[in-house]
Short mmCIF file of C-alpha atoms in Angstrom, two decimals:
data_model
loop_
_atom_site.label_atom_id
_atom_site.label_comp_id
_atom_site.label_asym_id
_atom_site.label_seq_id
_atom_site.Cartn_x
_atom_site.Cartn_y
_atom_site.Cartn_z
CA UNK B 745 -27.67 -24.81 -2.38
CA UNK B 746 -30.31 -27.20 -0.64
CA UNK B 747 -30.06 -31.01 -0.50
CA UNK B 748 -32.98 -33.73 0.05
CA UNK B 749 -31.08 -36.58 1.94
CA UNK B 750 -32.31 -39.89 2.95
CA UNK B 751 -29.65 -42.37 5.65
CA UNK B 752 -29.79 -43.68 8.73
CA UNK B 753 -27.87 -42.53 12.03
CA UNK B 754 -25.52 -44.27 14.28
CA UNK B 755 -28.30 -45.27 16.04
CA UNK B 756 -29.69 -46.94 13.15
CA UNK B 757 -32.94 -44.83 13.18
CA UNK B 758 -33.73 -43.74 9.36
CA UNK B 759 -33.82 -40.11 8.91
CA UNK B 760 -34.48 -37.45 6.56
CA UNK B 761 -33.99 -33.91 5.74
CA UNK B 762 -32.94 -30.76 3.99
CA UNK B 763 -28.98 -29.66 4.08
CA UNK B 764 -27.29 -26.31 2.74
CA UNK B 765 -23.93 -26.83 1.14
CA UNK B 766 -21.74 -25.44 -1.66
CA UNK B 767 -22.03 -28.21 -3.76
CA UNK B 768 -22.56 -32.20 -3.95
CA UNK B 769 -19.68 -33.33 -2.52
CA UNK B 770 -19.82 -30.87 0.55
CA UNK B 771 -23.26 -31.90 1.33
CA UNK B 772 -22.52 -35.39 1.80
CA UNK B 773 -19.01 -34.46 4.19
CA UNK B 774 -21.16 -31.98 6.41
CA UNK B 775 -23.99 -35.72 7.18
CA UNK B 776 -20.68 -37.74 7.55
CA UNK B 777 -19.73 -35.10 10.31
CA UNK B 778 -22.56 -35.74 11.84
CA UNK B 779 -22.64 -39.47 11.73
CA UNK B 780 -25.39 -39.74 9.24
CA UNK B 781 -24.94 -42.88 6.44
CA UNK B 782 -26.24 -42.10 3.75
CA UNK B 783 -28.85 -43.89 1.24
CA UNK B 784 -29.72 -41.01 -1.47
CA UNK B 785 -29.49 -37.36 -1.87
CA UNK B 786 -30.19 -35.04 -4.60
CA UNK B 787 -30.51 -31.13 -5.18
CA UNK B 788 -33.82 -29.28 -3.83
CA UNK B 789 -35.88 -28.56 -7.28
CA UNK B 790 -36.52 -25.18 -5.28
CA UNK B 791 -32.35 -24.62 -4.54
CA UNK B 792 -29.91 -22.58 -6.19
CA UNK B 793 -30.73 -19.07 -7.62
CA UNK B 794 -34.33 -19.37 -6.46
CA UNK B 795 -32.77 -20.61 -3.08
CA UNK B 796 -31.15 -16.88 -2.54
CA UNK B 797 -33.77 -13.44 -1.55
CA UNK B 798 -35.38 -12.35 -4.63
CA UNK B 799 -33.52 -9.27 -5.78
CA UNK B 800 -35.56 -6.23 -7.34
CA UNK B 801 -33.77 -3.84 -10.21
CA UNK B 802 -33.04 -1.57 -7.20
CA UNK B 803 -31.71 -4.72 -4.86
CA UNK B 804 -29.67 -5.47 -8.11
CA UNK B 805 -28.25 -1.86 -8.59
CA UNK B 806 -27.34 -2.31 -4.88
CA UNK B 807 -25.19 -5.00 -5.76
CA UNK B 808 -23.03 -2.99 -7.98
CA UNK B 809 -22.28 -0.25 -5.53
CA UNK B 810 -19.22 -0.64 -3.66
CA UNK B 811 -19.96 -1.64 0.42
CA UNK B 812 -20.10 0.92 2.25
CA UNK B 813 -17.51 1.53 5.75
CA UNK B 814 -20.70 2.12 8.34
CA UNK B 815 -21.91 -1.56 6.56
CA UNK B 816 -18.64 -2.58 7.56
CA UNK B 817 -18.75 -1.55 11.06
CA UNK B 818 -22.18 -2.49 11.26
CA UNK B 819 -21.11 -6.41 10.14
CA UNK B 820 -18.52 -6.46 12.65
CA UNK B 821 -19.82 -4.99 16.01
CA UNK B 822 -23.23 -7.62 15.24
CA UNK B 823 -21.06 -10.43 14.48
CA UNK B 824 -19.31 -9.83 17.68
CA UNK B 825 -22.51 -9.43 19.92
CA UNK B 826 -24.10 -12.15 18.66
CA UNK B 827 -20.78 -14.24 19.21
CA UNK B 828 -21.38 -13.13 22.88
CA UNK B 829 -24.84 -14.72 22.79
CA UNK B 830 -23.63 -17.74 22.25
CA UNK B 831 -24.52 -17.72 18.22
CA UNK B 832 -22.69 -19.75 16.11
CA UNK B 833 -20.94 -18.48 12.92
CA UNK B 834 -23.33 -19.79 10.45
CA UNK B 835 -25.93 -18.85 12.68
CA UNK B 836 -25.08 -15.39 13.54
CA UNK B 837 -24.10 -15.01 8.96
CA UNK B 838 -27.40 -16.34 8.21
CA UNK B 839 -29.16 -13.56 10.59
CA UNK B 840 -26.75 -10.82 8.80
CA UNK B 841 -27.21 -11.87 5.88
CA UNK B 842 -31.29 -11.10 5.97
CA UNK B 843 -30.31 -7.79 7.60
CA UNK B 844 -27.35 -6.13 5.28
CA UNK B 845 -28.41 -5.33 1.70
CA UNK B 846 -26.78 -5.16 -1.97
CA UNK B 847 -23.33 -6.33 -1.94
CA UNK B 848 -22.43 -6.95 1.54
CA UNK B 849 -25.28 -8.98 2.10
CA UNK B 850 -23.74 -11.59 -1.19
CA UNK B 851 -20.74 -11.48 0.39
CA UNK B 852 -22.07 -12.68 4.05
CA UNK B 853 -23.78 -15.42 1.96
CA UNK B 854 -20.49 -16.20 0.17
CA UNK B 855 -18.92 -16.51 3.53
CA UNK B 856 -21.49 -18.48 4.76
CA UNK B 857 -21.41 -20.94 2.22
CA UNK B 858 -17.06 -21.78 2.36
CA UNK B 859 -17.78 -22.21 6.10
CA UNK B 860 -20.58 -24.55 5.62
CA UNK B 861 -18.04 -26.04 3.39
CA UNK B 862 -15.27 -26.48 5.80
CA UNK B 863 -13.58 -23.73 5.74
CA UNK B 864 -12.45 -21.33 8.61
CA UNK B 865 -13.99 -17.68 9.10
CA UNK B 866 -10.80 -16.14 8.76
CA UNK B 867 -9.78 -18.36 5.51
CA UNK B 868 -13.36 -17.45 3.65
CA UNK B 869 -13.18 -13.53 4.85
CA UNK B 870 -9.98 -13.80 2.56
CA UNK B 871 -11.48 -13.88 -0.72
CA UNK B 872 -12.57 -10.51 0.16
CA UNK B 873 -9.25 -8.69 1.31
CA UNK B 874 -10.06 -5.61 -0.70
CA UNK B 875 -13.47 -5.11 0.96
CA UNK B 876 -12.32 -5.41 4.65
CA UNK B 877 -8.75 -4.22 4.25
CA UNK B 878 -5.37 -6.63 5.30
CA UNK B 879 -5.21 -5.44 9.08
CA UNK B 880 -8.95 -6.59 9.39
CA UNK B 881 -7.86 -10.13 8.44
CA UNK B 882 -4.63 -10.53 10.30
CA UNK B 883 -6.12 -9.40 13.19
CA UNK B 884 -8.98 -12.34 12.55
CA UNK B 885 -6.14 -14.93 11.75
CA UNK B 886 -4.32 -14.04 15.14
CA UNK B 887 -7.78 -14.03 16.94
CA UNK B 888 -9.02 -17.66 15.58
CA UNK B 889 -6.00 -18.91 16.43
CA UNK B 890 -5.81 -17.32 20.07
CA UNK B 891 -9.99 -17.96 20.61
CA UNK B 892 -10.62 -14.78 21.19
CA UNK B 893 -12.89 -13.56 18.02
CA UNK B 894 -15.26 -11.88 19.59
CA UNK B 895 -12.67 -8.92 21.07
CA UNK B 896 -11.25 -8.88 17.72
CA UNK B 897 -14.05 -8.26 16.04
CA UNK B 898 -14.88 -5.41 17.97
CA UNK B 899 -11.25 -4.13 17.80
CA UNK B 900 -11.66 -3.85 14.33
CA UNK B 901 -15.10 -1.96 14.89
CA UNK B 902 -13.53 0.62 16.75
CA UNK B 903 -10.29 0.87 14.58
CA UNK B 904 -12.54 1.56 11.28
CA UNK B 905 -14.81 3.79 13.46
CA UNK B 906 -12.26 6.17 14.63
CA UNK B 907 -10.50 6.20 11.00
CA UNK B 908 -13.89 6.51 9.58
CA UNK B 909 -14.45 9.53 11.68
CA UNK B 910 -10.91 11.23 10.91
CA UNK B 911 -11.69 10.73 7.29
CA UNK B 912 -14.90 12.60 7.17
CA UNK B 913 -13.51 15.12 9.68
CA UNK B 914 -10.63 15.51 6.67
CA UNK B 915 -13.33 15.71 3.42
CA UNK B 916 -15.40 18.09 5.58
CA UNK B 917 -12.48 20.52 6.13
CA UNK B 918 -11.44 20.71 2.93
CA UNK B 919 -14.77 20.71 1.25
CA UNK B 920 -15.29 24.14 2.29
CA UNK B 921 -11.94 26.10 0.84
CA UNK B 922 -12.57 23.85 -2.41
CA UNK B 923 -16.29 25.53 -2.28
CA UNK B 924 -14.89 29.17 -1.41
CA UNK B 925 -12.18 28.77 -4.48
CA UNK B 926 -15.03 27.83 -6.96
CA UNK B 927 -17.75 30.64 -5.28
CA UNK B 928 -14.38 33.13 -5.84
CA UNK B 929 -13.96 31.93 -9.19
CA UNK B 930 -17.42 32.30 -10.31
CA UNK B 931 -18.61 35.44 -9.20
CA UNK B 932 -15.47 36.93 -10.95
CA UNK B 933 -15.91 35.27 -13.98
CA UNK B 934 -19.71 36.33 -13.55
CA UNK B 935 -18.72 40.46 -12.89
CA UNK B 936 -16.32 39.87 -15.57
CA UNK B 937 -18.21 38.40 -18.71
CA UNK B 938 -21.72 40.14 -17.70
CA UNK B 939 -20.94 43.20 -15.50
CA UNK B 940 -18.19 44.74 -17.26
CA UNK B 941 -19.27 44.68 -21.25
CA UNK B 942 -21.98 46.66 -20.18
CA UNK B 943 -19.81 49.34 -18.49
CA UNK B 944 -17.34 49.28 -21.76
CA UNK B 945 -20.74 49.86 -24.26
CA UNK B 946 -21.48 52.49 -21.84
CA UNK B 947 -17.71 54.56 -21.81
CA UNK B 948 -18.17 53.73 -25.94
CA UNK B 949 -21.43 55.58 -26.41
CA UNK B 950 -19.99 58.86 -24.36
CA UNK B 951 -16.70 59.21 -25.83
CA UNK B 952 -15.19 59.32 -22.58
CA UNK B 953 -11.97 57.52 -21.08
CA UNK B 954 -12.33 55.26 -18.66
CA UNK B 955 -10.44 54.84 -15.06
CA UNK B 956 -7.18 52.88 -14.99
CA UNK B 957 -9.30 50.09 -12.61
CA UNK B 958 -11.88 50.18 -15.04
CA UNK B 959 -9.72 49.80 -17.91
CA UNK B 960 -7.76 46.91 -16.73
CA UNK B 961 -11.61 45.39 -15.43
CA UNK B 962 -12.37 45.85 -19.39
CA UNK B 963 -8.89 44.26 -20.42
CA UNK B 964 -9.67 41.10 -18.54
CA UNK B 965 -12.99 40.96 -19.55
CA UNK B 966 -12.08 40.96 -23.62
CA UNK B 967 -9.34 38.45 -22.46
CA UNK B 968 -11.61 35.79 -21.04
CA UNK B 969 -14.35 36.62 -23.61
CA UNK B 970 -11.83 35.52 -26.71
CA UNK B 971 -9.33 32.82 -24.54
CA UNK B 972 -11.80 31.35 -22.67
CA UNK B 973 -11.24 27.97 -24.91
CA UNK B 974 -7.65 28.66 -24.39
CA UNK B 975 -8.00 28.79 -20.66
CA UNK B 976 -10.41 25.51 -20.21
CA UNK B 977 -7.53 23.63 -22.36
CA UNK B 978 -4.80 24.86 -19.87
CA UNK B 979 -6.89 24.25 -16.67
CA UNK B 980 -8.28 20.62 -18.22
CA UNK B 981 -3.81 19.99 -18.88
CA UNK B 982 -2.78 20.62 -16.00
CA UNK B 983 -5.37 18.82 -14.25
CA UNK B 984 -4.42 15.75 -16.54
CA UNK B 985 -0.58 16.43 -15.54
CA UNK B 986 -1.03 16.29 -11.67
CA UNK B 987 -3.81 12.81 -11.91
CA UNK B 988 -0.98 11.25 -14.35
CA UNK B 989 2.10 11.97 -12.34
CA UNK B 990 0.02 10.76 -9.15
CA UNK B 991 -0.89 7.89 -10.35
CA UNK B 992 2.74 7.26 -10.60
CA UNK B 993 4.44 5.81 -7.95
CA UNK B 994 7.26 8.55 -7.77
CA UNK B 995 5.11 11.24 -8.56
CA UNK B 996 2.87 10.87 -5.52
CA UNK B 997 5.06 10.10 -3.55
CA UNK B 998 7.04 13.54 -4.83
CA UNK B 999 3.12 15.15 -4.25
CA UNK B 1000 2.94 13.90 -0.62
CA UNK B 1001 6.03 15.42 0.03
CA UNK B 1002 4.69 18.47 -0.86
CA UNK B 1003 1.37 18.03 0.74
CA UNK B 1004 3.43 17.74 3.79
CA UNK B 1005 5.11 21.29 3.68
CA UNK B 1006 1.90 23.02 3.18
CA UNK B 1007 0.86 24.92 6.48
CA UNK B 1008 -1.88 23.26 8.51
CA UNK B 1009 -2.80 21.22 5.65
CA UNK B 1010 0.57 19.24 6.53
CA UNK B 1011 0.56 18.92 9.95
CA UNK B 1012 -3.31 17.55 9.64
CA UNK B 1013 -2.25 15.35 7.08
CA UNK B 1014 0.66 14.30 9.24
CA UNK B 1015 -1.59 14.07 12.52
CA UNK B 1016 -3.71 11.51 10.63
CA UNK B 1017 -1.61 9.46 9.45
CA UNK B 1018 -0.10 9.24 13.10
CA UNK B 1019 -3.73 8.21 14.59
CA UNK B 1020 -3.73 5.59 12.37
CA UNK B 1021 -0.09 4.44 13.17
CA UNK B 1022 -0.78 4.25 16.92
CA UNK B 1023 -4.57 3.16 16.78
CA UNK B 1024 -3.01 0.40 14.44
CA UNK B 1025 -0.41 -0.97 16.40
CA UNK B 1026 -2.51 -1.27 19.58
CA UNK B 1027 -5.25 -2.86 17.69
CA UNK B 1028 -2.70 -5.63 16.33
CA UNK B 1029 -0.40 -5.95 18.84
CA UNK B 1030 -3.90 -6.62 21.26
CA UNK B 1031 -4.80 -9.41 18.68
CA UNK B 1032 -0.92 -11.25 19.30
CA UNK B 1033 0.30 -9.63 15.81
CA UNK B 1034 4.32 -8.81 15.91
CA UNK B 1035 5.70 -5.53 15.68
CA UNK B 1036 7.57 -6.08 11.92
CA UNK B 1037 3.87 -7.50 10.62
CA UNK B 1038 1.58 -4.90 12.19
CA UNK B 1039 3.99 -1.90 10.66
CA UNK B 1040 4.23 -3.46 7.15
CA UNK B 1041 0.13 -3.80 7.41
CA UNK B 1042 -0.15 -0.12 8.36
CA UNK B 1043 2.29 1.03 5.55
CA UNK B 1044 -0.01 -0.24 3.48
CA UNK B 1045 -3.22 1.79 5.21
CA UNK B 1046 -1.82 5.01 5.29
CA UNK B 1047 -2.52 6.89 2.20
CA UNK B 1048 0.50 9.59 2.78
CA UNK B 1049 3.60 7.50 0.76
CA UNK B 1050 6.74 9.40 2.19
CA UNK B 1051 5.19 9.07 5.69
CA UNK B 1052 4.24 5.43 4.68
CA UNK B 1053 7.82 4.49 3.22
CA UNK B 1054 9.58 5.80 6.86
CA UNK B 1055 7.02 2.96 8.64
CA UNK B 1056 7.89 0.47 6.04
CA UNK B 1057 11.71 1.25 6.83
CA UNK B 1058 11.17 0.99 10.67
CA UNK B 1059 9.72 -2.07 9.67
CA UNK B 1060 12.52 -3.82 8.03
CA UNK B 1061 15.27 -2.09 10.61
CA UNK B 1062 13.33 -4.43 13.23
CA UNK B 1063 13.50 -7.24 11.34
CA UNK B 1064 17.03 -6.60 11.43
CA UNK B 1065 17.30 -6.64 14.61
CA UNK B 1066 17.06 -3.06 15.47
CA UNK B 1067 15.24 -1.69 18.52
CA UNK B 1068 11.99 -0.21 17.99
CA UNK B 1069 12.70 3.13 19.55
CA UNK B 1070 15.93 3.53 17.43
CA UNK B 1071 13.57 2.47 13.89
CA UNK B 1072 10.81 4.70 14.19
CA UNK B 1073 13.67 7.83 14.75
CA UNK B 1074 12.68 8.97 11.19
CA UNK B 1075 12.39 12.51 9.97
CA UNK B 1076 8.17 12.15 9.06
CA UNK B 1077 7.07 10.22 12.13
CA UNK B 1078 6.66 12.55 14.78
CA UNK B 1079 9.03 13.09 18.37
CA UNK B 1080 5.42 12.38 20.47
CA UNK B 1081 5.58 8.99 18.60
CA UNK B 1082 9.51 8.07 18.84
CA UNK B 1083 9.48 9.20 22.60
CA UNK B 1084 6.39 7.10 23.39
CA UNK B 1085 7.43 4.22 21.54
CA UNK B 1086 11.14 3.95 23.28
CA UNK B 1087 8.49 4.08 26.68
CA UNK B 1088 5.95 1.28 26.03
CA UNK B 1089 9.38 -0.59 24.80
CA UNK B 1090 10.75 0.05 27.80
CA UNK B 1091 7.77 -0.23 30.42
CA UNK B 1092 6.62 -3.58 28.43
CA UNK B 1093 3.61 -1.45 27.99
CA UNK B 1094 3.35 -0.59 24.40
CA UNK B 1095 -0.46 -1.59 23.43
CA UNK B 1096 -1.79 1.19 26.29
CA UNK B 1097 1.37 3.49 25.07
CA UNK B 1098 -0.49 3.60 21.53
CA UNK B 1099 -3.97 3.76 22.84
CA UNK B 1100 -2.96 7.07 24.94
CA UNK B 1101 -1.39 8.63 21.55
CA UNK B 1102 -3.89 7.50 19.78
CA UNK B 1103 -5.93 9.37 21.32
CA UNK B 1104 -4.19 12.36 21.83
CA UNK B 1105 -3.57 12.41 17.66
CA UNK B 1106 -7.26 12.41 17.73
CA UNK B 1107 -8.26 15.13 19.57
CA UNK B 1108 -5.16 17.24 17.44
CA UNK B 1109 -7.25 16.10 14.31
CA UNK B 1110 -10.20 17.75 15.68
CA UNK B 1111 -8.26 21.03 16.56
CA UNK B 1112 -6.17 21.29 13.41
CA UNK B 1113 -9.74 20.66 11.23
CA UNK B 1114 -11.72 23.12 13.01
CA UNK B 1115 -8.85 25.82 12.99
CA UNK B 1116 -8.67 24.91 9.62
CA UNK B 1117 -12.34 25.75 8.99
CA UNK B 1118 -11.95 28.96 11.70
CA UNK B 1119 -9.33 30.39 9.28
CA UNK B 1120 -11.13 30.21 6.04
CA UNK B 1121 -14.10 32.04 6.98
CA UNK B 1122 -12.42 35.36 6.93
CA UNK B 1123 -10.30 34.19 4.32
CA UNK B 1124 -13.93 33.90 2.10
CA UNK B 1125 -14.65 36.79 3.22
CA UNK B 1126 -11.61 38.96 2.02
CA UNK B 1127 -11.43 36.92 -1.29
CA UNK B 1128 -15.13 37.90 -2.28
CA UNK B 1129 -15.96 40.98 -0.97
CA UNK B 1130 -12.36 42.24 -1.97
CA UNK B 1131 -13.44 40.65 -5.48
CA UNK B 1132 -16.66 42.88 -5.25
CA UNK B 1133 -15.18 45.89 -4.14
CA UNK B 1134 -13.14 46.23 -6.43
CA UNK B 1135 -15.52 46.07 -9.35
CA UNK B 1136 -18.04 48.68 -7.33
CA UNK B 1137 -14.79 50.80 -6.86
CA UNK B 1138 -14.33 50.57 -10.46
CA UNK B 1139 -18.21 51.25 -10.50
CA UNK B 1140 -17.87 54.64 -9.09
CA UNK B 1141 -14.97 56.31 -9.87
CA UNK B 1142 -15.89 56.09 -13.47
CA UNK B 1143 -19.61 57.08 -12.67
CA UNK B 1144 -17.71 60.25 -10.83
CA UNK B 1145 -15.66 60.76 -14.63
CA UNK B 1146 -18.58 60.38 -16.38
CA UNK B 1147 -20.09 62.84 -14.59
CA UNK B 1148 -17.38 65.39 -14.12
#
């Protein structure tokens, strides 16, 4: 909101003028700060809703969507380079907030506003905890206090960068097998419900007997012709079954355990969840965050619950008093992890410790998603063609009976 304001300075010169504030009463504290008495003010006619960018229906739909991680990044690394030019916060919120678009861009303004109100960056980025994640705000807390915002900022940059990049390594990896499954699944469903009817009329009109393979083709093909219904139902309950028991706290964490024994899909599941644990702890620990509050933060991050419930146990062993070396000695956090930890304990170097693992778990990411993707290619292979050969084996041996 805009105010008209009329007063005089401690110079006693009159002045006048236009103020933003939240409201009334922070209008007139903002011209007190500045030394300004004042003789009227009143709401700009042309303030408010008509104050704020006129939004379109697609601005609007914008607004709905959830904000987006490379908006997040985005908002961060420009907030800190314009820090570095010597921008103030309003300043630098006011620039970002004509450059971002649909939600983040209200929520720059919101933050814009509570500091123009008197509150503290870190205190008005808390109203939005959800959207920028706990770590992102301790490490802001720790950095306003320190005065050292601008390397914060672009800690968190690079933290959601690199876990931004692991993530789509992940979706990417795993898209493909989910795609193979489904190609699999339809092309035999396909041979099965179009292919083989037509086979079964044919062996009908000539009296003949069919193969074995072409009789057990035919058998499946009646089957999934008259159960089909029955199948969907099955596939739809046990899809039900597995969302409902993860949604349950003992359930997932019973699926993650799982997860975990599966080969490769375990030990990349396992080798991202220990990228975040060391990116996260040199991250904080940089920003002046202690040990027992940077490992409760990332228990919270890490998606993987039984690996997630050994940090939160280091945790609360060090809060004990327990050395750090001894807590992290847990069966899911890996020996590269408890060996480097009892090192930076001992060397007093711990943040460059976890920057060097970090980055290590990184580059094992990378290998374990692109072996990952090496090993399914021949694995598509074998799963259609041997689906197609099959039928075409079926295919000729009873053209060779029909024939004989």
């Amino acid at each position: 909101m805009k105010f008209v304001y009329q007063g005089m300075n401690t110079s006693g010169e009159t002045c006048e003028g236009t103020i933003s504030a939240v409201d009334h009463d922070a209008a007139i504290a903002k011209l007190q700060k500045k030394g300004i008495y004042i003789s009227s003010i009143q709401e700009n006619a042309g303030s408010g809703a008509a104050d704020k960018p006129k939004q379109d229906a697609f601005e609007q739909l914008l607004c709905l969507l959830p904000v987006k991680t490379n908006q997040k990044i985005f908002f961060f690394r420009q907030l800190a380079l314009m820090f570095r030019s010597g921008l103030s916060v309003t300043e630098a919120l006011n620039i970002l907030g004509g450059i971002q678009r649909g939600r983040m861009r209200e929520i720059i303004l919101d933050i814009n506003d509570q500091i123009s109100a008197g509150q503290s960056f870190s205190q008005s980025m808390e109203k939005y905890e959800s959207v920028f994640s706990p770590l992102a705000l301790h490490m802001l807390r720790s950095a306003e206090a320190s005065g050292e915002l601008e390397p914060a900022l672009v800690r968190i940059a690079d933290f959601m960068e690199r876990q931004a990049d692991i993530k789509t390594q992940l979706i990417s990896t795993m898209t493909y097998p989910v795609v193979v499954l489904f190609m699999t699944v339809g092309v035999f469903i396909f041979l099965m419900s179009t292919v083989i009817p037509k086979f079964a009329a044919f062996f009908e009109k000539t009296g003949r007997t069919p193969p074995p393979e072409m009789i057990q083709m035919m058998g499946i093909s009646n089957f999934i012709h008259q159960y089909w219904a029955h199948v969907l139902v099955v596939i739809l309950v046990i899809l039900i079954g597995i969302t409902l028991t993860y949604s349950r706290k003992q359930g997932r964490f019973y699926i993650d355990y799982l997860l975990l024994k599966v080969p490769l899909v375990g030990t990349m599941i396992s080798a991202s969840s220990m990228s975040q644990i060391t990116w996260g702890l040199s991250s904080m620990l940089q920003s002046g965050i202690s040990v027992v509050q940077s490992l409760e933060i990332i228990s919270k991050l890490i998606n993987n619950k039984v690996i997630a419930k050994d940090i939160a146990d280091a945790s609360e062993e060090i809060l004990q008093g327990s050395d750090m070396g001894k807590s992290f000695r847990k069966p899911h956090i890996e020996g590269l992890i408890q060996e480097m930890t009892l090192v930076g304990e001992r060397t007093g170097s711990m943040v460059s410790v976890m920057k060097d693992a970090g980055t290590f778990y990184e580059e094992r990411v990378r290998m374990i998603t692109k072996a990952i993707a090496t090993a399914m290619e021949p694995v598509a292979i074998l799963l259609i063609s041997g689906i197609v050969g099959y039928v075409y084996y079926g295919f000729f041996k009873s053209m060779f009976a029909v024939s004989g």
